[in-house]
């Protein structure tokens, strides 16, 4: 792979003239901002950041990177914890200027550019009381979430984000724009839904929408750490029987003023669940009753709220600019022994914004044909993630060790599998497990669409294996 040192200044100038959006170089104002991603642990210095205004810029950038054999990275929302949106020395295709969302309420369709966030998406769709499954933090990119899978409050009702895709436009490694759908380039459409950014740059998506809200029954219940064992057992039993309209993410968090808790609880390790009922509010009150009647909650904020408000309710907890390290896997079953181990390790949470969270699967995720898309974890019960968050670089080792030890302690209760979008920077060897039973088929597809591995700054499917 060439380095950009070998590029002539004039070559870069000519390239710059062909780009409508703009090219940011290391000496340019705004360079540091342009290379910054959500996870402050990632400190990479690309040689060229191409802020694409449209498909033409994407094609030009891919062709340039291929011609000069430059490492290439693709940035959607910039939220991937492994920081794969940026690379050292090479070229970054930054799609953030391409963030338009257009909704056709009659056909219940959203047309979404490759750099839009879920905040952009929900804002437009909710103007018509429509939504589809999307990430639960509004600043996260539609593209990265969707291409890897797409868990969210609506997933048990409507499937993964990418189960709701009708088509997408993709610029492939040879700089060709193609459409991918069930009817056109169906193999690519299959692989892009779970295979992440391995096959091309998705410049736009066409999503099916559903009637949701604009007001939904949603909020949080919080309990003291001392109730954690019983709460998690009750959560597990509740979710096993819950209707598809219910999604509840259990979590350990530390109390803070934004949770509406009294001062003595600020900083305390708490357990609870963030909940959404996607259907009728009155039906939701009945469906959520068992979860809400448990014990003596410190807070119960579940009430009719705008869907967009609930979609933004975790933004502060997962704000940008902090250092992050995630360790995640699917648990076989949330057994009593698994719960006891988790409870033992969860207190104290080491920093104010550290979380440990459970994402229940099932419902429409599990009902889809396991081969419908490249996402291989349809039968998983619950995804479990340890997510320390801190600001002081001096704490890097302590906090990553904490996550690793917690993760190792829960390994006896886990499958070998992991959601590809939750892998950290040092976990490339787990990518195979993340692609699961679909790995071989994905490698074949990679050999067809990207034999030179142009798209390699990701959870990579190496065509050379
Ligand atoms: C705070 C936070 C909350 C999250 N919540 C959820 C959640 O609710 N549900 C869930 O499923 N996941 C969630 N995730 C994980 C999320 O799915 C991944 O981090 C995902 O990669 C983020 O997408 P992005 O576009 O912001 O990422 P980026 O960092 O911009 O991109 C990640 C990778 O995706 C690929 N990519 C991005 N855009 C494109 C494109 N247009 N075309 C081709 N490839 C592209 C590239 O390979 C890139 O390296 C969350 C992550 C964080 C940090």
Short mmCIF file of C-alpha atoms and ligand atoms in Angstrom, two decimals, residues 38 74-81 84-85 95 114 135-137 140-141 143-145 147 150-151 197 200-202 318 326 419 421-422 457-458, ligand 1:
data_model
loop_
_atom_site.label_atom_id
_atom_site.label_comp_id
_atom_site.label_asym_id
_atom_site.label_seq_id
_atom_site.Cartn_x
_atom_site.Cartn_y
_atom_site.Cartn_z
CA UNK A 38 -17.07 9.76 18.63
CA UNK A 74 -15.51 5.57 5.00
CA UNK A 75 -17.23 7.78 7.53
CA UNK A 76 -20.99 7.79 8.07
CA UNK A 77 -21.89 9.09 11.53
CA UNK A 78 -18.38 8.51 12.95
CA UNK A 79 -19.71 6.53 15.93
CA UNK A 80 -18.05 3.18 15.49
CA UNK A 81 -16.26 2.42 18.76
CA UNK A 84 -13.04 2.60 11.52
CA UNK A 85 -14.35 5.86 10.04
CA UNK A 95 -20.21 11.42 4.03
CA UNK A 114 -25.28 7.81 3.47
CA UNK A 135 -30.16 3.34 16.76
CA UNK A 136 -30.98 4.60 20.23
CA UNK A 137 -28.54 7.53 20.23
CA UNK A 140 -25.21 7.71 15.50
CA UNK A 141 -25.03 7.20 11.74
CA UNK A 143 -25.31 3.87 7.50
CA UNK A 144 -23.01 2.12 9.96
CA UNK A 145 -25.87 0.93 12.15
CA UNK A 147 -25.04 -2.07 7.32
CA UNK A 150 -29.48 -2.23 13.35
CA UNK A 151 -30.75 -2.88 16.86
CA UNK A 197 -18.78 -1.44 4.74
CA UNK A 200 -18.88 -0.48 -1.23
CA UNK A 201 -20.05 2.94 -0.17
CA UNK A 202 -23.80 3.21 0.34
CA UNK A 318 -23.29 8.43 25.32
CA UNK A 326 -16.44 -1.92 24.60
CA UNK A 419 -22.58 -8.12 17.07
CA UNK A 421 -20.97 -3.16 15.28
CA UNK A 422 -19.83 -3.54 18.89
CA UNK A 457 -10.80 -0.16 7.18
CA UNK A 458 -13.69 -2.00 8.81
C1 LIG B 1 -23.22 5.83 21.36
C2 LIG B 1 -23.48 4.67 20.46
C3 LIG B 1 -24.75 4.16 20.36
C4 LIG B 1 -25.01 3.08 19.54
N1 LIG B 1 -26.28 2.59 19.47
C5 LIG B 1 -26.56 1.57 18.63
C6 LIG B 1 -27.88 1.08 18.48
O1 LIG B 1 -28.81 1.55 19.12
N2 LIG B 1 -28.09 0.06 17.63
C7 LIG B 1 -27.08 -0.51 16.91
O2 LIG B 1 -27.34 -1.42 16.14
N3 LIG B 1 -25.82 -0.07 17.03
C8 LIG B 1 -25.54 0.95 17.86
N4 LIG B 1 -24.25 1.40 17.99
C9 LIG B 1 -23.19 0.75 17.22
C10 LIG B 1 -23.23 1.26 15.80
O3 LIG B 1 -24.04 0.40 15.05
C11 LIG B 1 -21.85 1.30 15.16
O4 LIG B 1 -21.01 2.08 15.95
C12 LIG B 1 -21.92 1.87 13.75
O5 LIG B 1 -20.73 1.54 13.06
C13 LIG B 1 -22.12 3.37 13.76
O6 LIG B 1 -22.42 3.84 12.50
P1 LIG B 1 -21.77 5.21 11.99
O7 LIG B 1 -22.25 5.44 10.61
O8 LIG B 1 -22.00 6.28 13.00
O9 LIG B 1 -20.27 4.75 12.02
P2 LIG B 1 -18.92 5.21 11.33
O10 LIG B 1 -17.91 5.18 12.42
O11 LIG B 1 -19.06 6.44 10.53
O12 LIG B 1 -18.65 4.03 10.33
C14 LIG B 1 -18.37 2.73 10.78
C15 LIG B 1 -18.10 1.86 9.59
O13 LIG B 1 -19.30 1.68 8.86
C16 LIG B 1 -19.02 1.69 7.47
N5 LIG B 1 -19.79 2.77 6.86
C17 LIG B 1 -20.27 3.89 7.44
N6 LIG B 1 -21.00 4.58 6.56
C18 LIG B 1 -20.97 3.88 5.40
C19 LIG B 1 -21.57 4.05 4.13
N7 LIG B 1 -22.40 5.07 3.85
N8 LIG B 1 -21.31 3.12 3.18
C20 LIG B 1 -20.52 2.07 3.43
N9 LIG B 1 -19.95 1.85 4.62
C21 LIG B 1 -20.18 2.74 5.60
C22 LIG B 1 -17.54 1.86 7.30
O14 LIG B 1 -16.93 0.60 7.16
C23 LIG B 1 -17.13 2.46 8.61
O15 LIG B 1 -15.82 2.09 8.96
C24 LIG B 1 -23.96 2.49 18.80
C25 LIG B 1 -22.67 2.99 18.91
C26 LIG B 1 -22.43 4.07 19.74
C27 LIG B 1 -21.04 4.58 19.87
#
